[in-house]
Amino acid sequence: MTRNSYVSEVLDKVRARDPHQPEFLQAVEEVLDSLGSMLDKHPEYQKHRVLERVCEPERAFQFRVPWLDDKNNVQVNRGFRIQFNSAIGPYKGGLRFHPSVNLSILKFLAFEQIFKNSLTGQMIGGGKGGSDFDPKGKSDAEVMRFCQSFMSELFRHINADCDVPAGDIGVGGREIGFLFGQYKRLKNEFVGVLTGKSLEWGGSLVRPEATGYGSVYFACEMLGAKGQNISGKKCLVSGSGNVSQFTCQKLLQLGATPITASDSSGWVHFKDGMTNEMLNEMMALKNVRRGRISELADKFKNVEYHETKKGADHNPLWAVKADCAFPSATQNEINGADAKNLLAGGVKVVSEGANMPSTPEAINAYLDAKIMYGPGKAANAGGVATSALEMAQNSSRIAWPFDEVDNRLKNIMKNIHKNAFEASKVYSWEGNYVDGANIAGFKKVADSMIAQGVV
Ligand code: NDP
Ligand code: 2IT
């Protein structure tokens, strides 16, 4: 396929400007390459130079985060917040605490977030932030001191109507609590400036479950469009954190069977399928004891542990025979070789709980095989969508019951599927959810940017 000339021109500019940001360039290329046929029909986007503008963050902060460890040594980390696009609402997106965090990774995540948030149909713009701080092996007191120092700078740049962070890798309920406490102390305001809060102090029911549940609901929508359902399906799941846990929970509720899980050390194969007891153990292991996934194989029969070989050219988790795959750990965890193994093993559905877990080669393999492939910005949008529901409840000072939030989440995932599917029919081929999601997400943001002038 020949690339649209406006897209080529902008990609060249973005590459020249940030040649050392591979993840950001990967995300930009994927989105822009979907837009060609739509841009041909809508010259106004080129006239108003929307692509150049949408690829440049409105604002990006980088700051020093000094803190004292338990031995009273001074530690210094780097903090970031990217306020990428506010055309359709206040900046919204998570905070990631992981040693790999850098400007490229956060810009890719914030860029994806713009179109994901647009797809949810809610009033939220795109942002992301975080730090190269590694919570692994730190005491609760160290995590608290780090979070307090991080918020002592971040609080200047965020508020409930301007920028509302939440969790991501390494940032869960514990971290959101420490961050919220410090914000409240500094500003003397009890407001919905963060989402993913505990229920007792302004959180929403279903927010912890929302990303994983949403990713399964999206898979159900893709299957439903072909008259199929998820019951009885064997599912590969990666990760063992928030998204993975609630993906597994929803799969079990719907009669499907998770057969793998992983962490950064290795992966487990549930040879007879994961049971609720095994899931409860994985939750206790990861959320309370903060241990390694290998412990599941020590505890249960018919659970096999495999260490991940650093630098290996493929990950054997993706070669296990299955019907569906729910990558729920991190970016680029499925490469071209893994995607070939997935397809050879019978996988017909890929629903991405993680952000950008598939490399461009893997995505091409799915599209060539025409399997049901839900890209992250569509399939994992349930998390941020439920964050927006938390914001709505905070603004009205009302808390909705579980079923009300869950039904809203289901409807949002249904609408995301419908809008991506319809856009794929108009501008690409029916069922190409990559093009469909990118186009449907982009148009609303682009039209809003044009309406608001050159700002
Ligand atoms: P958690 O920190 O709860 O869990 C992350 C999981 O992925 C852990 O099992 C972790 O292993 C593993 N992992 C992290 N980094 C790597 C790596 N470099 N290599 C191998 N394994 C890794 O994070 P979440 O579950 O919240 O996030 C998972 C993915 O979902 C991310 O891509 C995130 O951006 C995305 N996402 C999250 C949303 C949310 O609401 N939380 C919303 C939308 C997307 P270990 O235990 O060893 O650290
Ligand atoms: O990637 C994501 O969408 C998230 N980490 C959730 C963001 C949010 O604001 O809930």
mmCIF file with all atom_site columns, N, CA and C in Angstrom, residues 374-438:
data_model
loop_
_atom_site.group_PDB
_atom_site.id
_atom_site.type_symbol
_atom_site.label_atom_id
_atom_site.label_alt_id
_atom_site.label_comp_id
_atom_site.label_asym_id
_atom_site.label_entity_id
_atom_site.label_seq_id
_atom_site.pdbx_PDB_ins_code
_atom_site.Cartn_x
_atom_site.Cartn_y
_atom_site.Cartn_z
_atom_site.occupancy
_atom_site.B_iso_or_equiv
_atom_site.pdbx_formal_charge
_atom_site.auth_seq_id
_atom_site.auth_comp_id
_atom_site.auth_asym_id
_atom_site.auth_atom_id
_atom_site.pdbx_PDB_model_num
ATOM 1   N N  . GLY A 1 374 ? -8.377  -6.917 18.425 1.00 0.00 ? 374 GLY A N  1
ATOM 2   C CA . GLY A 1 374 ? -8.778  -5.672 19.083 1.00 0.00 ? 374 GLY A CA 1
ATOM 3   C C  . GLY A 1 374 ? -7.550  -4.960 19.619 1.00 0.00 ? 374 GLY A C  1
ATOM 4   N N  . PRO A 1 375 ? -7.109  -3.867 18.968 1.00 0.00 ? 375 PRO A N  1
ATOM 5   C CA . PRO A 1 375 ? -5.912  -3.158 19.434 1.00 0.00 ? 375 PRO A CA 1
ATOM 6   C C  . PRO A 1 375 ? -6.161  -2.500 20.793 1.00 0.00 ? 375 PRO A C  1
ATOM 7   N N  . GLY A 1 376 ? -5.096  -2.306 21.553 1.00 0.00 ? 376 GLY A N  1
ATOM 8   C CA . GLY A 1 376 ? -5.201  -1.787 22.913 1.00 0.00 ? 376 GLY A CA 1
ATOM 9   C C  . GLY A 1 376 ? -6.072  -0.554 23.050 1.00 0.00 ? 376 GLY A C  1
ATOM 10  N N  . LYS A 1 377 ? -5.935  0.378  22.129 1.00 0.00 ? 377 LYS A N  1
ATOM 11  C CA . LYS A 1 377 ? -6.659  1.634  22.365 1.00 0.00 ? 377 LYS A CA 1
ATOM 12  C C  . LYS A 1 377 ? -8.178  1.442  22.311 1.00 0.00 ? 377 LYS A C  1
ATOM 13  N N  . ALA A 1 378 ? -8.622  0.331  21.704 1.00 0.00 ? 378 ALA A N  1
ATOM 14  C CA . ALA A 1 378 ? -10.048 -0.001 21.759 1.00 0.00 ? 378 ALA A CA 1
ATOM 15  C C  . ALA A 1 378 ? -10.318 -0.979 22.903 1.00 0.00 ? 378 ALA A C  1
ATOM 16  N N  . ALA A 1 379 ? -9.544  -2.078 22.925 1.00 0.00 ? 379 ALA A N  1
ATOM 17  C CA . ALA A 1 379 ? -9.861  -3.182 23.831 1.00 0.00 ? 379 ALA A CA 1
ATOM 18  C C  . ALA A 1 379 ? -9.607  -2.861 25.303 1.00 0.00 ? 379 ALA A C  1
ATOM 19  N N  . ASN A 1 380 ? -8.615  -1.988 25.593 1.00 0.00 ? 380 ASN A N  1
ATOM 20  C CA . ASN A 1 380 ? -8.352  -1.720 27.021 1.00 0.00 ? 380 ASN A CA 1
ATOM 21  C C  . ASN A 1 380 ? -8.903  -0.369 27.488 1.00 0.00 ? 380 ASN A C  1
ATOM 22  N N  . ALA A 1 381 ? -9.785  0.222  26.669 1.00 0.00 ? 381 ALA A N  1
ATOM 23  C CA . ALA A 1 381 ? -10.329 1.545  27.004 1.00 0.00 ? 381 ALA A CA 1
ATOM 24  C C  . ALA A 1 381 ? -11.311 1.516  28.177 1.00 0.00 ? 381 ALA A C  1
ATOM 25  N N  . GLY A 1 382 ? -11.704 0.324  28.608 1.00 0.00 ? 382 GLY A N  1
ATOM 26  C CA . GLY A 1 382 ? -12.659 0.227  29.717 1.00 0.00 ? 382 GLY A CA 1
ATOM 27  C C  . GLY A 1 382 ? -12.109 0.799  31.016 1.00 0.00 ? 382 GLY A C  1
ATOM 28  N N  . GLY A 1 383 ? -10.797 0.737  31.186 1.00 0.00 ? 383 GLY A N  1
ATOM 29  C CA . GLY A 1 383 ? -10.191 1.259  32.420 1.00 0.00 ? 383 GLY A CA 1
ATOM 30  C C  . GLY A 1 383 ? -10.359 2.759  32.511 1.00 0.00 ? 383 GLY A C  1
ATOM 31  N N  . VAL A 1 384 ? -9.910  3.453  31.475 1.00 0.00 ? 384 VAL A N  1
ATOM 32  C CA . VAL A 1 384 ? -10.007 4.916  31.522 1.00 0.00 ? 384 VAL A CA 1
ATOM 33  C C  . VAL A 1 384 ? -11.468 5.363  31.432 1.00 0.00 ? 384 VAL A C  1
ATOM 34  N N  . ALA A 1 385 ? -12.295 4.589  30.728 1.00 0.00 ? 385 ALA A N  1
ATOM 35  C CA . ALA A 1 385 ? -13.716 4.949  30.641 1.00 0.00 ? 385 ALA A CA 1
ATOM 36  C C  . ALA A 1 385 ? -14.342 4.930  32.038 1.00 0.00 ? 385 ALA A C  1
ATOM 37  N N  . THR A 1 386 ? -13.968 3.924  32.825 1.00 0.00 ? 386 THR A N  1
ATOM 38  C CA . THR A 1 386 ? -14.525 3.842  34.182 1.00 0.00 ? 386 THR A CA 1
ATOM 39  C C  . THR A 1 386 ? -13.896 4.899  35.081 1.00 0.00 ? 386 THR A C  1
ATOM 40  N N  . SER A 1 387 ? -12.673 5.317  34.769 1.00 0.00 ? 387 SER A N  1
ATOM 41  C CA . SER A 1 387 ? -12.094 6.470  35.464 1.00 0.00 ? 387 SER A CA 1
ATOM 42  C C  . SER A 1 387 ? -12.955 7.713  35.219 1.00 0.00 ? 387 SER A C  1
ATOM 43  N N  . ALA A 1 388 ? -13.415 7.875  33.977 1.00 0.00 ? 388 ALA A N  1
ATOM 44  C CA . ALA A 1 388 ? -14.278 9.031  33.680 1.00 0.00 ? 388 ALA A CA 1
ATOM 45  C C  . ALA A 1 388 ? -15.604 8.896  34.430 1.00 0.00 ? 388 ALA A C  1
ATOM 46  N N  . LEU A 1 389 ? -16.085 7.673  34.626 1.00 0.00 ? 389 LEU A N  1
ATOM 47  C CA . LEU A 1 389 ? -17.300 7.473  35.435 1.00 0.00 ? 389 LEU A CA 1
ATOM 48  C C  . LEU A 1 389 ? -17.014 7.823  36.898 1.00 0.00 ? 389 LEU A C  1
ATOM 49  N N  . GLU A 1 390 ? -15.800 7.545  37.358 1.00 0.00 ? 390 GLU A N  1
ATOM 50  C CA . GLU A 1 390 ? -15.413 7.942  38.727 1.00 0.00 ? 390 GLU A CA 1
ATOM 51  C C  . GLU A 1 390 ? -15.416 9.470  38.836 1.00 0.00 ? 390 GLU A C  1
ATOM 52  N N  . MET A 1 391 ? -14.903 10.142 37.810 1.00 0.00 ? 391 MET A N  1
ATOM 53  C CA . MET A 1 391 ? -14.900 11.618 37.815 1.00 0.00 ? 391 MET A CA 1
ATOM 54  C C  . MET A 1 391 ? -16.330 12.155 37.862 1.00 0.00 ? 391 MET A C  1
ATOM 55  N N  . ALA A 1 392 ? -17.215 11.522 37.081 1.00 0.00 ? 392 ALA A N  1
ATOM 56  C CA . ALA A 1 392 ? -18.623 11.974 37.056 1.00 0.00 ? 392 ALA A CA 1
ATOM 57  C C  . ALA A 1 392 ? -19.257 11.813 38.440 1.00 0.00 ? 392 ALA A C  1
ATOM 58  N N  . GLN A 1 393 ? -18.983 10.673 39.084 1.00 0.00 ? 393 GLN A N  1
ATOM 59  C CA . GLN A 1 393 ? -19.542 10.441 40.428 1.00 0.00 ? 393 GLN A CA 1
ATOM 60  C C  . GLN A 1 393 ? -18.953 11.436 41.426 1.00 0.00 ? 393 GLN A C  1
ATOM 61  N N  . ASN A 1 394 ? -17.662 11.733 41.318 1.00 0.00 ? 394 ASN A N  1
ATOM 62  C CA . ASN A 1 394 ? -17.029 12.706 42.222 1.00 0.00 ? 394 ASN A CA 1
ATOM 63  C C  . ASN A 1 394 ? -17.652 14.089 42.041 1.00 0.00 ? 394 ASN A C  1
ATOM 64  N N  . SER A 1 395 ? -17.890 14.480 40.792 1.00 0.00 ? 395 SER A N  1
ATOM 65  C CA . SER A 1 395 ? -18.446 15.812 40.532 1.00 0.00 ? 395 SER A CA 1
ATOM 66  C C  . SER A 1 395 ? -19.851 15.942 41.102 1.00 0.00 ? 395 SER A C  1
ATOM 67  N N  . SER A 1 396 ? -20.608 14.845 41.024 1.00 0.00 ? 396 SER A N  1
ATOM 68  C CA . SER A 1 396 ? -21.995 14.919 41.519 1.00 0.00 ? 396 SER A CA 1
ATOM 69  C C  . SER A 1 396 ? -22.099 14.489 42.974 1.00 0.00 ? 396 SER A C  1
ATOM 70  N N  . ARG A 1 397 ? -20.979 14.088 43.561 1.00 0.00 ? 397 ARG A N  1
ATOM 71  C CA . ARG A 1 397 ? -20.930 13.609 44.954 1.00 0.00 ? 397 ARG A CA 1
ATOM 72  C C  . ARG A 1 397 ? -21.930 12.495 45.230 1.00 0.00 ? 397 ARG A C  1
ATOM 73  N N  . ILE A 1 398 ? -22.019 11.606 44.235 1.00 0.00 ? 398 ILE A N  1
ATOM 74  C CA . ILE A 1 398 ? -22.900 10.445 44.351 1.00 0.00 ? 398 ILE A CA 1
ATOM 75  C C  . ILE A 1 398 ? -22.077 9.219  43.962 1.00 0.00 ? 398 ILE A C  1
ATOM 76  N N  . ALA A 1 399 ? -22.350 8.075  44.614 1.00 0.00 ? 399 ALA A N  1
ATOM 77  C CA . ALA A 1 399 ? -21.668 6.835  44.225 1.00 0.00 ? 399 ALA A CA 1
ATOM 78  C C  . ALA A 1 399 ? -22.693 5.863  43.652 1.00 0.00 ? 399 ALA A C  1
ATOM 79  N N  . TRP A 1 400 ? -22.409 5.356  42.461 1.00 0.00 ? 400 TRP A N  1
ATOM 80  C CA . TRP A 1 400 ? -23.341 4.428  41.806 1.00 0.00 ? 400 TRP A CA 1
ATOM 81  C C  . TRP A 1 400 ? -23.078 2.999  42.258 1.00 0.00 ? 400 TRP A C  1
ATOM 82  N N  . PRO A 1 401 ? -24.151 2.143  42.243 1.00 0.00 ? 401 PRO A N  1
ATOM 83  C CA . PRO A 1 401 ? -23.963 0.733  42.586 1.00 0.00 ? 401 PRO A CA 1
ATOM 84  C C  . PRO A 1 401 ? -23.150 -0.021 41.525 1.00 0.00 ? 401 PRO A C  1
ATOM 85  N N  . PHE A 1 402 ? -22.638 -1.202 41.924 1.00 0.00 ? 402 PHE A N  1
ATOM 86  C CA . PHE A 1 402 ? -21.767 -2.002 41.048 1.00 0.00 ? 402 PHE A CA 1
ATOM 87  C C  . PHE A 1 402 ? -22.401 -2.238 39.676 1.00 0.00 ? 402 PHE A C  1
ATOM 88  N N  . ASP A 1 403 ? -23.665 -2.711 39.676 1.00 0.00 ? 403 ASP A N  1
ATOM 89  C CA . ASP A 1 403 ? -24.287 -3.081 38.392 1.00 0.00 ? 403 ASP A CA 1
ATOM 90  C C  . ASP A 1 403 ? -24.452 -1.887 37.474 1.00 0.00 ? 403 ASP A C  1
ATOM 91  N N  . GLU A 1 404 ? -24.715 -0.718 38.065 1.00 0.00 ? 404 GLU A N  1
ATOM 92  C CA . GLU A 1 404 ? -24.871 0.469  37.216 1.00 0.00 ? 404 GLU A CA 1
ATOM 93  C C  . GLU A 1 404 ? -23.546 0.793  36.508 1.00 0.00 ? 404 GLU A C  1
ATOM 94  N N  . VAL A 1 405 ? -22.444 0.758  37.250 1.00 0.00 ? 405 VAL A N  1
ATOM 95  C CA . VAL A 1 405 ? -21.146 1.071  36.625 1.00 0.00 ? 405 VAL A CA 1
ATOM 96  C C  . VAL A 1 405 ? -20.796 -0.022 35.605 1.00 0.00 ? 405 VAL A C  1
ATOM 97  N N  . ASP A 1 406 ? -21.027 -1.285 35.992 1.00 0.00 ? 406 ASP A N  1
ATOM 98  C CA . ASP A 1 406 ? -20.674 -2.396 35.093 1.00 0.00 ? 406 ASP A CA 1
ATOM 99  C C  . ASP A 1 406 ? -21.499 -2.326 33.800 1.00 0.00 ? 406 ASP A C  1
ATOM 100 N N  . ASN A 1 407 ? -22.789 -1.987 33.922 1.00 0.00 ? 407 ASN A N  1
ATOM 101 C CA . ASN A 1 407 ? -23.615 -1.877 32.707 1.00 0.00 ? 407 ASN A CA 1
ATOM 102 C C  . ASN A 1 407 ? -23.156 -0.733 31.823 1.00 0.00 ? 407 ASN A C  1
ATOM 103 N N  . ARG A 1 408 ? -22.773 0.381  32.456 1.00 0.00 ? 408 ARG A N  1
ATOM 104 C CA . ARG A 1 408 ? -22.243 1.501  31.653 1.00 0.00 ? 408 ARG A CA 1
ATOM 105 C C  . ARG A 1 408 ? -20.966 1.068  30.939 1.00 0.00 ? 408 ARG A C  1
ATOM 106 N N  . LEU A 1 409 ? -20.101 0.345  31.668 1.00 0.00 ? 409 LEU A N  1
ATOM 107 C CA . LEU A 1 409 ? -18.848 -0.142 31.061 1.00 0.00 ? 409 LEU A CA 1
ATOM 108 C C  . LEU A 1 409 ? -19.151 -1.042 29.853 1.00 0.00 ? 409 LEU A C  1
ATOM 109 N N  . LYS A 1 410 ? -20.105 -1.972 30.041 1.00 0.00 ? 410 LYS A N  1
ATOM 110 C CA . LYS A 1 410 ? -20.467 -2.881 28.927 1.00 0.00 ? 410 LYS A CA 1
ATOM 111 C C  . LYS A 1 410 ? -20.934 -2.081 27.723 1.00 0.00 ? 410 LYS A C  1
ATOM 112 N N  . ASN A 1 411 ? -21.782 -1.075 27.972 1.00 0.00 ? 411 ASN A N  1
ATOM 113 C CA . ASN A 1 411 ? -22.308 -0.262 26.861 1.00 0.00 ? 411 ASN A CA 1
ATOM 114 C C  . ASN A 1 411 ? -21.204 0.516  26.174 1.00 0.00 ? 411 ASN A C  1
ATOM 115 N N  . ILE A 1 412 ? -20.272 1.038  26.977 1.00 0.00 ? 412 ILE A N  1
ATOM 116 C CA . ILE A 1 412 ? -19.150 1.791  26.384 1.00 0.00 ? 412 ILE A CA 1
ATOM 117 C C  . ILE A 1 412 ? -18.335 0.858  25.480 1.00 0.00 ? 412 ILE A C  1
ATOM 118 N N  . MET A 1 413 ? -18.056 -0.358 25.947 1.00 0.00 ? 413 MET A N  1
ATOM 119 C CA . MET A 1 413 ? -17.261 -1.292 25.128 1.00 0.00 ? 413 MET A CA 1
ATOM 120 C C  . MET A 1 413 ? -18.020 -1.681 23.863 1.00 0.00 ? 413 MET A C  1
ATOM 121 N N  . LYS A 1 414 ? -19.344 -1.823 24.003 1.00 0.00 ? 414 LYS A N  1
ATOM 122 C CA . LYS A 1 414 ? -20.182 -2.136 22.831 1.00 0.00 ? 414 LYS A CA 1
ATOM 123 C C  . LYS A 1 414 ? -20.093 -1.000 21.814 1.00 0.00 ? 414 LYS A C  1
ATOM 124 N N  . ASN A 1 415 ? -20.176 0.239  22.300 1.00 0.00 ? 415 ASN A N  1
ATOM 125 C CA . ASN A 1 415 ? -20.122 1.396  21.387 1.00 0.00 ? 415 ASN A CA 1
ATOM 126 C C  . ASN A 1 415 ? -18.753 1.551  20.742 1.00 0.00 ? 415 ASN A C  1
ATOM 127 N N  . ILE A 1 416 ? -17.699 1.300  21.519 1.00 0.00 ? 416 ILE A N  1
ATOM 128 C CA . ILE A 1 416 ? -16.349 1.385  20.929 1.00 0.00 ? 416 ILE A CA 1
ATOM 129 C C  . ILE A 1 416 ? -16.250 0.368  19.798 1.00 0.00 ? 416 ILE A C  1
ATOM 130 N N  . HIS A 1 417 ? -16.730 -0.848 20.063 1.00 0.00 ? 417 HIS A N  1
ATOM 131 C CA . HIS A 1 417 ? -16.682 -1.878 19.032 1.00 0.00 ? 417 HIS A CA 1
ATOM 132 C C  . HIS A 1 417 ? -17.475 -1.434 17.797 1.00 0.00 ? 417 HIS A C  1
ATOM 133 N N  . LYS A 1 418 ? -18.671 -0.933 18.035 1.00 0.00 ? 418 LYS A N  1
ATOM 134 C CA . LYS A 1 418 ? -19.548 -0.545 16.919 1.00 0.00 ? 418 LYS A CA 1
ATOM 135 C C  . LYS A 1 418 ? -18.903 0.570  16.091 1.00 0.00 ? 418 LYS A C  1
ATOM 136 N N  . ASN A 1 419 ? -18.393 1.594  16.781 1.00 0.00 ? 419 ASN A N  1
ATOM 137 C CA . ASN A 1 419 ? -17.808 2.730  16.058 1.00 0.00 ? 419 ASN A CA 1
ATOM 138 C C  . ASN A 1 419 ? -16.559 2.322  15.279 1.00 0.00 ? 419 ASN A C  1
ATOM 139 N N  . ALA A 1 420 ? -15.725 1.470  15.878 1.00 0.00 ? 420 ALA A N  1
ATOM 140 C CA . ALA A 1 420 ? -14.511 1.016  15.168 1.00 0.00 ? 420 ALA A CA 1
ATOM 141 C C  . ALA A 1 420 ? -14.907 0.138  13.985 1.00 0.00 ? 420 ALA A C  1
ATOM 142 N N  . PHE A 1 421 ? -15.911 -0.715 14.197 1.00 0.00 ? 421 PHE A N  1
ATOM 143 C CA . PHE A 1 421 ? -16.366 -1.615 13.135 1.00 0.00 ? 421 PHE A CA 1
ATOM 144 C C  . PHE A 1 421 ? -16.947 -0.811 11.960 1.00 0.00 ? 421 PHE A C  1
ATOM 145 N N  . GLU A 1 422 ? -17.797 0.175  12.291 1.00 0.00 ? 422 GLU A N  1
ATOM 146 C CA . GLU A 1 422 ? -18.410 1.007  11.230 1.00 0.00 ? 422 GLU A CA 1
ATOM 147 C C  . GLU A 1 422 ? -17.331 1.773  10.468 1.00 0.00 ? 422 GLU A C  1
ATOM 148 N N  . ALA A 1 423 ? -16.371 2.364  11.192 1.00 0.00 ? 423 ALA A N  1
ATOM 149 C CA . ALA A 1 423 ? -15.301 3.126  10.512 1.00 0.00 ? 423 ALA A CA 1
ATOM 150 C C  . ALA A 1 423 ? -14.469 2.205  9.631  1.00 0.00 ? 423 ALA A C  1
ATOM 151 N N  . SER A 1 424 ? -14.273 0.954  10.065 1.00 0.00 ? 424 SER A N  1
ATOM 152 C CA . SER A 1 424 ? -13.486 0.021  9.234  1.00 0.00 ? 424 SER A CA 1
ATOM 153 C C  . SER A 1 424 ? -14.220 -0.255 7.925  1.00 0.00 ? 424 SER A C  1
ATOM 154 N N  . LYS A 1 425 ? -15.551 -0.323 7.984  1.00 0.00 ? 425 LYS A N  1
ATOM 155 C CA . LYS A 1 425 ? -16.317 -0.588 6.758  1.00 0.00 ? 425 LYS A CA 1
ATOM 156 C C  . LYS A 1 425 ? -16.228 0.578  5.777  1.00 0.00 ? 425 LYS A C  1
ATOM 157 N N  . VAL A 1 426 ? -16.244 1.801  6.314  1.00 0.00 ? 426 VAL A N  1
ATOM 158 C CA . VAL A 1 426 ? -16.247 2.984  5.443  1.00 0.00 ? 426 VAL A CA 1
ATOM 159 C C  . VAL A 1 426 ? -14.861 3.239  4.845  1.00 0.00 ? 426 VAL A C  1
ATOM 160 N N  . TYR A 1 427 ? -13.813 3.110  5.660  1.00 0.00 ? 427 TYR A N  1
ATOM 161 C CA . TYR A 1 427 ? -12.485 3.582  5.229  1.00 0.00 ? 427 TYR A CA 1
ATOM 162 C C  . TYR A 1 427 ? -11.446 2.486  5.005  1.00 0.00 ? 427 TYR A C  1
ATOM 163 N N  . SER A 1 428 ? -11.747 1.223  5.411  1.00 0.00 ? 428 SER A N  1
ATOM 164 C CA . SER A 1 428 ? -10.739 0.165  5.313  1.00 0.00 ? 428 SER A CA 1
ATOM 165 C C  . SER A 1 428 ? -11.460 -1.111 4.899  1.00 0.00 ? 428 SER A C  1
ATOM 166 N N  . TRP A 1 429 ? -11.110 -2.256 5.463  1.00 0.00 ? 429 TRP A N  1
ATOM 167 C CA . TRP A 1 429 ? -11.924 -3.453 5.213  1.00 0.00 ? 429 TRP A CA 1
ATOM 168 C C  . TRP A 1 429 ? -12.650 -3.836 6.500  1.00 0.00 ? 429 TRP A C  1
ATOM 169 N N  . GLU A 1 430 ? -13.842 -4.432 6.306  1.00 0.00 ? 430 GLU A N  1
ATOM 170 C CA . GLU A 1 430 ? -14.716 -4.730 7.445  1.00 0.00 ? 430 GLU A CA 1
ATOM 171 C C  . GLU A 1 430 ? -14.006 -5.618 8.462  1.00 0.00 ? 430 GLU A C  1
ATOM 172 N N  . GLY A 1 431 ? -13.942 -5.138 9.713  1.00 0.00 ? 431 GLY A N  1
ATOM 173 C CA . GLY A 1 431 ? -13.310 -5.941 10.763 1.00 0.00 ? 431 GLY A CA 1
ATOM 174 C C  . GLY A 1 431 ? -11.849 -5.594 10.986 1.00 0.00 ? 431 GLY A C  1
ATOM 175 N N  . ASN A 1 432 ? -11.319 -4.595 10.250 1.00 0.00 ? 432 ASN A N  1
ATOM 176 C CA . ASN A 1 432 ? -9.959  -4.112 10.549 1.00 0.00 ? 432 ASN A CA 1
ATOM 177 C C  . ASN A 1 432 ? -10.090 -3.080 11.677 1.00 0.00 ? 432 ASN A C  1
ATOM 178 N N  . TYR A 1 433 ? -10.007 -3.587 12.899 1.00 0.00 ? 433 TYR A N  1
ATOM 179 C CA . TYR A 1 433 ? -10.229 -2.711 14.058 1.00 0.00 ? 433 TYR A CA 1
ATOM 180 C C  . TYR A 1 433 ? -9.058  -1.765 14.296 1.00 0.00 ? 433 TYR A C  1
ATOM 181 N N  . VAL A 1 434 ? -7.897  -2.027 13.685 1.00 0.00 ? 434 VAL A N  1
ATOM 182 C CA . VAL A 1 434 ? -6.769  -1.097 13.819 1.00 0.00 ? 434 VAL A CA 1
ATOM 183 C C  . VAL A 1 434 ? -7.142  0.203  13.116 1.00 0.00 ? 434 VAL A C  1
ATOM 184 N N  . ASP A 1 435 ? -7.454  0.095  11.840 1.00 0.00 ? 435 ASP A N  1
ATOM 185 C CA . ASP A 1 435 ? -7.852  1.295  11.099 1.00 0.00 ? 435 ASP A CA 1
ATOM 186 C C  . ASP A 1 435 ? -9.124  1.894  11.699 1.00 0.00 ? 435 ASP A C  1
ATOM 187 N N  . GLY A 1 436 ? -10.084 1.041  12.005 1.00 0.00 ? 436 GLY A N  1
ATOM 188 C CA . GLY A 1 436 ? -11.380 1.521  12.517 1.00 0.00 ? 436 GLY A CA 1
ATOM 189 C C  . GLY A 1 436 ? -11.224 2.330  13.791 1.00 0.00 ? 436 GLY A C  1
ATOM 190 N N  . ALA A 1 437 ? -10.437 1.803  14.749 1.00 0.00 ? 437 ALA A N  1
ATOM 191 C CA . ALA A 1 437 ? -10.277 2.493  16.036 1.00 0.00 ? 437 ALA A CA 1
ATOM 192 C C  . ALA A 1 437 ? -9.483  3.784  15.845 1.00 0.00 ? 437 ALA A C  1
ATOM 193 N N  . ASN A 1 438 ? -8.431  3.718  15.035 1.00 0.00 ? 438 ASN A N  1
ATOM 194 C CA . ASN A 1 438 ? -7.623  4.929  14.838 1.00 0.00 ? 438 ASN A CA 1
ATOM 195 C C  . ASN A 1 438 ? -8.451  6.037  14.183 1.00 0.00 ? 438 ASN A C  1
#
